[in-house]
């Protein structure tokens, strides 16, 4: 019997090839998105599989209670916790601390930035990161590199024994190279430093300070057989003892709790200072997007199957008269649906292979996950479940027909008030697709706005060059001699990005209110070079800098308007000449106030900014190129760079290009555009199938109307109007919901675009255009048909 069902199902699919193609492509598109989500979900459970003894290894979390009784969970802890656990509790076998940070390393006269982790010696055994060559970094001023960082720093040469340099820690010897790190790991780094390398006074104080609960991460390996309950009970006691004599500022206190590495990912909660583990919220969102896309395809299947209900109803009537019972008929229709779904799985895999190279897919979804046998079993089971889901409603409806109903053609299916189920599904499809389009267009317009907006400083004609190891003053002197170079300035941070160093400053040396500000180092030419506006006071005074690029920090600074408001010093003119303390030993005087400009990401409103002369922190030169022949000037700039620094390639970048790359997020928008295009293609194919079937069933009506004198445009309107009404209804439903979806994204930005007619009108216009073309294509062909052919049998 099953073989008979399969044969009949295949014949039906082949007989109605257009409808079969629409259903297979639609289901394949939805399945492809779901497969991406399933792969990422599988990968989320793979996090930490390489850690040895993960069942008895824990990361300590810190639950902080603020002064207003709000609770926040931190993945980090105070650094002294690890020593207390190892020293005072016998069931603790090993502990390991991890400090995560970013630094610039000088390698063979090249300055390269990378993320690093400073770790205890037991880090390598507790977390199980294996080395491909060399020894772990345990002695002071030693490090282990990842293979990627080793190649970036030293090329194909053996890095072991070589030395890199940092401003903060001096020279660091390379003792080993890791094996290729697992992609699915909650810790990402380019190199690992030994904890004794962090020997500065600030770092030493950090390792003994119980008040700093954001300093680093603490991992604990319990002895075999040690009860986890006993370990968890001691943590609140340790926290209470450690915080007994601490006077917090904005917090009431904190306590500790343990998180097993086996439950690290997917994470059930959002942690402050979190690492790279997956969260249930992200996975649920991915799966929801996939299921919505698949639901659109299921709507198509239900739609097209019910559209052919009259012909299938006659088949049902004959089978029932021959003695078939309802469950047998349902089994036949379900087998047809499952077969179609299995075909769709094959197409979905091919689509998956096509989009796999996309950067967004590799970075956020399937990077590092292999398609194992167990995952393929899940895929096949998912496709069969999809087929059963898609076929259940048509199977139940069609198998319920009575022969008497078939003879009277009473097979209309009503949902409510005369609206058929098929029409409701068409409306739902296009409404969902239109909501996605409005949200995507809002996202794309916001990204483009951030990439091309006026930030309040000059970006046109400005060439940014990383200094690396080249002395600033020497490079500036050479660049100023080039014809076509208007001006050269220096800065520690490129505006329009992260904003620079963020710390608190005080009006008085001790005590008093503190204010959090961004601090950026600039030279005296920066204000004029970037077209910043001085509202009061004067620019930074001329400072002498030797040819090595070094110089004494200036005691004069510039502040923006927002800093004036934050300091509560009065108006800009009253602020000039007043002083404040950058730290315990550096008092500075305000030389001038610059007009507010956007120096950080658009997520934030304008923040307080302090511009100071600190030549040791200069990282970039800003070269202002005159109008006329920028290509020739750029070539001269490159030749100067090659002469001064022959070991490094020229890395200059136009400021406008930097802002565009930083904020456009093209890979993300392209992937979201792909999903939206799939949703619209599924909806349009479903509409095409419905229109095709409708025109085929009304072919004799069209012939009679043409014989009676109806014109082509009248027949097109007659056949199209019902479907156009469905598109208008879908638009009416989707416009307000799409507006809310777009605003839910835009509200995260302090400065954002509006959702007006250009967005809503454009989306509804595209909807009507795509739907109109789909409808018009089939109805125009039907209207041109020869009445003699359609009425010949009459």
PDB file of N, CA and C in Angstrom, residues 118-171:
ATOM      1  N   UNK A 118      45.786  37.461  29.767  1.00  0.00           N
ATOM      2  CA  UNK A 118      46.813  37.170  30.760  1.00  0.00           C
ATOM      3  C   UNK A 118      46.273  36.060  31.661  1.00  0.00           C
ATOM      4  N   UNK A 119      47.063  34.981  31.846  1.00  0.00           N
ATOM      5  CA  UNK A 119      46.531  33.780  32.500  1.00  0.00           C
ATOM      6  C   UNK A 119      47.510  33.247  33.538  1.00  0.00           C
ATOM      7  N   UNK A 120      46.943  32.489  34.483  1.00  0.00           N
ATOM      8  CA  UNK A 120      47.757  31.750  35.446  1.00  0.00           C
ATOM      9  C   UNK A 120      48.324  30.500  34.790  1.00  0.00           C
ATOM     10  N   UNK A 121      49.367  29.900  35.399  1.00  0.00           N
ATOM     11  CA  UNK A 121      49.955  28.687  34.796  1.00  0.00           C
ATOM     12  C   UNK A 121      48.963  27.540  34.619  1.00  0.00           C
ATOM     13  N   UNK A 122      48.010  27.406  35.539  1.00  0.00           N
ATOM     14  CA  UNK A 122      47.059  26.289  35.454  1.00  0.00           C
ATOM     15  C   UNK A 122      46.002  26.494  34.378  1.00  0.00           C
ATOM     16  N   UNK A 123      46.007  27.639  33.713  1.00  0.00           N
ATOM     17  CA  UNK A 123      45.053  27.881  32.633  1.00  0.00           C
ATOM     18  C   UNK A 123      45.140  26.791  31.566  1.00  0.00           C
ATOM     19  N   UNK A 124      46.360  26.362  31.248  1.00  0.00           N
ATOM     20  CA  UNK A 124      46.559  25.414  30.153  1.00  0.00           C
ATOM     21  C   UNK A 124      46.017  24.022  30.493  1.00  0.00           C
ATOM     22  N   UNK A 125      45.998  23.673  31.770  1.00  0.00           N
ATOM     23  CA  UNK A 125      45.493  22.354  32.156  1.00  0.00           C
ATOM     24  C   UNK A 125      44.014  22.404  32.537  1.00  0.00           C
ATOM     25  N   UNK A 126      43.583  23.481  33.192  1.00  0.00           N
ATOM     26  CA  UNK A 126      42.182  23.570  33.609  1.00  0.00           C
ATOM     27  C   UNK A 126      41.260  23.678  32.397  1.00  0.00           C
ATOM     28  N   UNK A 127      41.598  24.554  31.443  1.00  0.00           N
ATOM     29  CA  UNK A 127      40.753  24.757  30.265  1.00  0.00           C
ATOM     30  C   UNK A 127      41.192  23.945  29.057  1.00  0.00           C
ATOM     31  N   UNK A 128      42.360  23.323  29.112  1.00  0.00           N
ATOM     32  CA  UNK A 128      42.728  22.346  28.101  1.00  0.00           C
ATOM     33  C   UNK A 128      43.122  22.904  26.760  1.00  0.00           C
ATOM     34  N   UNK A 129      43.646  24.111  26.693  1.00  0.00           N
ATOM     35  CA  UNK A 129      44.152  24.630  25.421  1.00  0.00           C
ATOM     36  C   UNK A 129      45.512  23.986  25.150  1.00  0.00           C
ATOM     37  N   UNK A 130      45.602  23.273  24.031  1.00  0.00           N
ATOM     38  CA  UNK A 130      46.801  22.483  23.738  1.00  0.00           C
ATOM     39  C   UNK A 130      47.763  23.260  22.843  1.00  0.00           C
ATOM     40  N   UNK A 131      49.043  22.946  22.985  1.00  0.00           N
ATOM     41  CA  UNK A 131      50.083  23.597  22.210  1.00  0.00           C
ATOM     42  C   UNK A 131      50.537  22.694  21.067  1.00  0.00           C
ATOM     43  N   UNK A 132      50.805  23.313  19.929  1.00  0.00           N
ATOM     44  CA  UNK A 132      51.360  22.573  18.795  1.00  0.00           C
ATOM     45  C   UNK A 132      52.878  22.515  18.873  1.00  0.00           C
ATOM     46  N   UNK A 133      53.488  23.503  19.524  1.00  0.00           N
ATOM     47  CA  UNK A 133      54.943  23.543  19.652  1.00  0.00           C
ATOM     48  C   UNK A 133      55.302  24.428  20.838  1.00  0.00           C
ATOM     49  N   UNK A 134      56.454  24.144  21.456  1.00  0.00           N
ATOM     50  CA  UNK A 134      56.942  24.985  22.539  1.00  0.00           C
ATOM     51  C   UNK A 134      56.370  24.635  23.895  1.00  0.00           C
ATOM     52  N   UNK A 135      56.467  25.592  24.802  1.00  0.00           N
ATOM     53  CA  UNK A 135      56.064  25.412  26.192  1.00  0.00           C
ATOM     54  C   UNK A 135      55.032  26.463  26.584  1.00  0.00           C
ATOM     55  N   UNK A 136      54.202  26.175  27.608  1.00  0.00           N
ATOM     56  CA  UNK A 136      53.255  27.191  28.096  1.00  0.00           C
ATOM     57  C   UNK A 136      53.993  28.406  28.637  1.00  0.00           C
ATOM     58  N   UNK A 137      53.291  29.530  28.619  1.00  0.00           N
ATOM     59  CA  UNK A 137      53.857  30.774  29.145  1.00  0.00           C
ATOM     60  C   UNK A 137      53.577  30.842  30.641  1.00  0.00           C
ATOM     61  N   UNK A 138      54.611  30.596  31.453  1.00  0.00           N
ATOM     62  CA  UNK A 138      54.457  30.631  32.911  1.00  0.00           C
ATOM     63  C   UNK A 138      55.401  31.628  33.568  1.00  0.00           C
ATOM     64  N   UNK A 139      56.543  31.902  32.946  1.00  0.00           N
ATOM     65  CA  UNK A 139      57.511  32.827  33.505  1.00  0.00           C
ATOM     66  C   UNK A 139      57.140  34.263  33.138  1.00  0.00           C
ATOM     67  N   UNK A 140      57.660  35.244  33.898  1.00  0.00           N
ATOM     68  CA  UNK A 140      57.372  36.651  33.551  1.00  0.00           C
ATOM     69  C   UNK A 140      57.836  36.989  32.138  1.00  0.00           C
ATOM     70  N   UNK A 141      57.065  37.842  31.486  1.00  0.00           N
ATOM     71  CA  UNK A 141      57.373  38.344  30.143  1.00  0.00           C
ATOM     72  C   UNK A 141      57.525  37.227  29.111  1.00  0.00           C
ATOM     73  N   UNK A 142      56.571  36.301  29.150  1.00  0.00           N
ATOM     74  CA  UNK A 142      56.505  35.237  28.145  1.00  0.00           C
ATOM     75  C   UNK A 142      55.072  35.184  27.593  1.00  0.00           C
ATOM     76  N   UNK A 143      54.942  34.604  26.394  1.00  0.00           N
ATOM     77  CA  UNK A 143      53.638  34.553  25.733  1.00  0.00           C
ATOM     78  C   UNK A 143      53.568  33.350  24.814  1.00  0.00           C
ATOM     79  N   UNK A 144      52.329  32.914  24.548  1.00  0.00           N
ATOM     80  CA  UNK A 144      52.044  31.862  23.576  1.00  0.00           C
ATOM     81  C   UNK A 144      51.102  32.453  22.539  1.00  0.00           C
ATOM     82  N   UNK A 145      51.376  32.192  21.263  1.00  0.00           N
ATOM     83  CA  UNK A 145      50.594  32.763  20.173  1.00  0.00           C
ATOM     84  C   UNK A 145      49.648  31.725  19.574  1.00  0.00           C
ATOM     85  N   UNK A 146      48.535  32.186  19.028  1.00  0.00           N
ATOM     86  CA  UNK A 146      47.712  31.330  18.191  1.00  0.00           C
ATOM     87  C   UNK A 146      48.391  31.201  16.817  1.00  0.00           C
ATOM     88  N   UNK A 147      48.083  30.162  16.040  1.00  0.00           N
ATOM     89  CA  UNK A 147      48.719  30.036  14.709  1.00  0.00           C
ATOM     90  C   UNK A 147      48.471  31.252  13.817  1.00  0.00           C
ATOM     91  N   UNK A 148      47.257  31.816  13.871  1.00  0.00           N
ATOM     92  CA  UNK A 148      46.953  32.981  13.030  1.00  0.00           C
ATOM     93  C   UNK A 148      47.798  34.185  13.435  1.00  0.00           C
ATOM     94  N   UNK A 149      47.929  34.415  14.751  1.00  0.00           N
ATOM     95  CA  UNK A 149      48.731  35.546  15.218  1.00  0.00           C
ATOM     96  C   UNK A 149      50.211  35.324  14.924  1.00  0.00           C
ATOM     97  N   UNK A 150      50.671  34.080  15.060  1.00  0.00           N
ATOM     98  CA  UNK A 150      52.074  33.784  14.759  1.00  0.00           C
ATOM     99  C   UNK A 150      52.389  34.101  13.299  1.00  0.00           C
ATOM    100  N   UNK A 151      51.477  33.758  12.391  1.00  0.00           N
ATOM    101  CA  UNK A 151      51.716  34.049  10.979  1.00  0.00           C
ATOM    102  C   UNK A 151      51.633  35.545  10.708  1.00  0.00           C
ATOM    103  N   UNK A 152      50.714  36.237  11.394  1.00  0.00           N
ATOM    104  CA  UNK A 152      50.584  37.682  11.188  1.00  0.00           C
ATOM    105  C   UNK A 152      51.805  38.422  11.727  1.00  0.00           C
ATOM    106  N   UNK A 153      52.352  37.950  12.845  1.00  0.00           N
ATOM    107  CA  UNK A 153      53.500  38.619  13.445  1.00  0.00           C
ATOM    108  C   UNK A 153      54.818  38.275  12.739  1.00  0.00           C
ATOM    109  N   UNK A 154      55.005  36.980  12.398  1.00  0.00           N
ATOM    110  CA  UNK A 154      56.326  36.539  11.945  1.00  0.00           C
ATOM    111  C   UNK A 154      56.300  35.834  10.587  1.00  0.00           C
ATOM    112  N   UNK A 155      55.149  35.837   9.915  1.00  0.00           N
ATOM    113  CA  UNK A 155      55.084  35.148   8.639  1.00  0.00           C
ATOM    114  C   UNK A 155      55.218  33.645   8.823  1.00  0.00           C
ATOM    115  N   UNK A 156      55.988  32.997   7.959  1.00  0.00           N
ATOM    116  CA  UNK A 156      56.167  31.548   8.037  1.00  0.00           C
ATOM    117  C   UNK A 156      57.355  31.142   8.906  1.00  0.00           C
ATOM    118  N   UNK A 157      58.057  32.114   9.492  1.00  0.00           N
ATOM    119  CA  UNK A 157      59.205  31.795  10.342  1.00  0.00           C
ATOM    120  C   UNK A 157      58.742  31.214  11.675  1.00  0.00           C
ATOM    121  N   UNK A 158      59.621  30.425  12.300  1.00  0.00           N
ATOM    122  CA  UNK A 158      59.316  29.843  13.607  1.00  0.00           C
ATOM    123  C   UNK A 158      59.308  30.953  14.658  1.00  0.00           C
ATOM    124  N   UNK A 159      58.170  31.189  15.337  1.00  0.00           N
ATOM    125  CA  UNK A 159      58.109  32.321  16.274  1.00  0.00           C
ATOM    126  C   UNK A 159      58.732  32.035  17.633  1.00  0.00           C
ATOM    127  N   UNK A 160      58.960  30.760  17.960  1.00  0.00           N
ATOM    128  CA  UNK A 160      59.453  30.419  19.299  1.00  0.00           C
ATOM    129  C   UNK A 160      60.859  30.985  19.489  1.00  0.00           C
ATOM    130  N   UNK A 161      61.030  31.703  20.591  1.00  0.00           N
ATOM    131  CA  UNK A 161      62.300  32.343  20.883  1.00  0.00           C
ATOM    132  C   UNK A 161      62.383  33.784  20.427  1.00  0.00           C
ATOM    133  N   UNK A 162      61.467  34.193  19.579  1.00  0.00           N
ATOM    134  CA  UNK A 162      61.462  35.573  19.131  1.00  0.00           C
ATOM    135  C   UNK A 162      60.828  36.477  20.190  1.00  0.00           C
ATOM    136  N   UNK A 163      61.008  37.792  20.025  1.00  0.00           N
ATOM    137  CA  UNK A 163      60.597  38.757  21.042  1.00  0.00           C
ATOM    138  C   UNK A 163      59.669  39.791  20.416  1.00  0.00           C
ATOM    139  N   UNK A 164      58.601  40.114  21.149  1.00  0.00           N
ATOM    140  CA  UNK A 164      57.720  41.222  20.781  1.00  0.00           C
ATOM    141  C   UNK A 164      57.783  42.258  21.902  1.00  0.00           C
ATOM    142  N   UNK A 165      57.327  43.479  21.609  1.00  0.00           N
ATOM    143  CA  UNK A 165      57.477  44.568  22.575  1.00  0.00           C
ATOM    144  C   UNK A 165      56.145  45.274  22.768  1.00  0.00           C
ATOM    145  N   UNK A 166      55.896  45.724  23.997  1.00  0.00           N
ATOM    146  CA  UNK A 166      54.737  46.569  24.308  1.00  0.00           C
ATOM    147  C   UNK A 166      55.196  47.737  25.168  1.00  0.00           C
ATOM    148  N   UNK A 167      54.448  48.828  25.090  1.00  0.00           N
ATOM    149  CA  UNK A 167      54.787  49.993  25.913  1.00  0.00           C
ATOM    150  C   UNK A 167      54.609  49.699  27.391  1.00  0.00           C
ATOM    151  N   UNK A 168      53.570  48.924  27.725  1.00  0.00           N
ATOM    152  CA  UNK A 168      53.235  48.717  29.135  1.00  0.00           C
ATOM    153  C   UNK A 168      54.100  47.662  29.796  1.00  0.00           C
ATOM    154  N   UNK A 169      54.437  46.570  29.076  1.00  0.00           N
ATOM    155  CA  UNK A 169      55.116  45.449  29.707  1.00  0.00           C
ATOM    156  C   UNK A 169      56.535  45.230  29.193  1.00  0.00           C
ATOM    157  N   UNK A 170      56.979  46.005  28.223  1.00  0.00           N
ATOM    158  CA  UNK A 170      58.330  45.841  27.711  1.00  0.00           C
ATOM    159  C   UNK A 170      58.446  44.681  26.736  1.00  0.00           C
ATOM    160  N   UNK A 171      59.589  43.971  26.789  1.00  0.00           N
ATOM    161  CA  UNK A 171      59.864  42.875  25.860  1.00  0.00           C
ATOM    162  C   UNK A 171      59.234  41.583  26.369  1.00  0.00           C
TER     163      UNK A 171
END
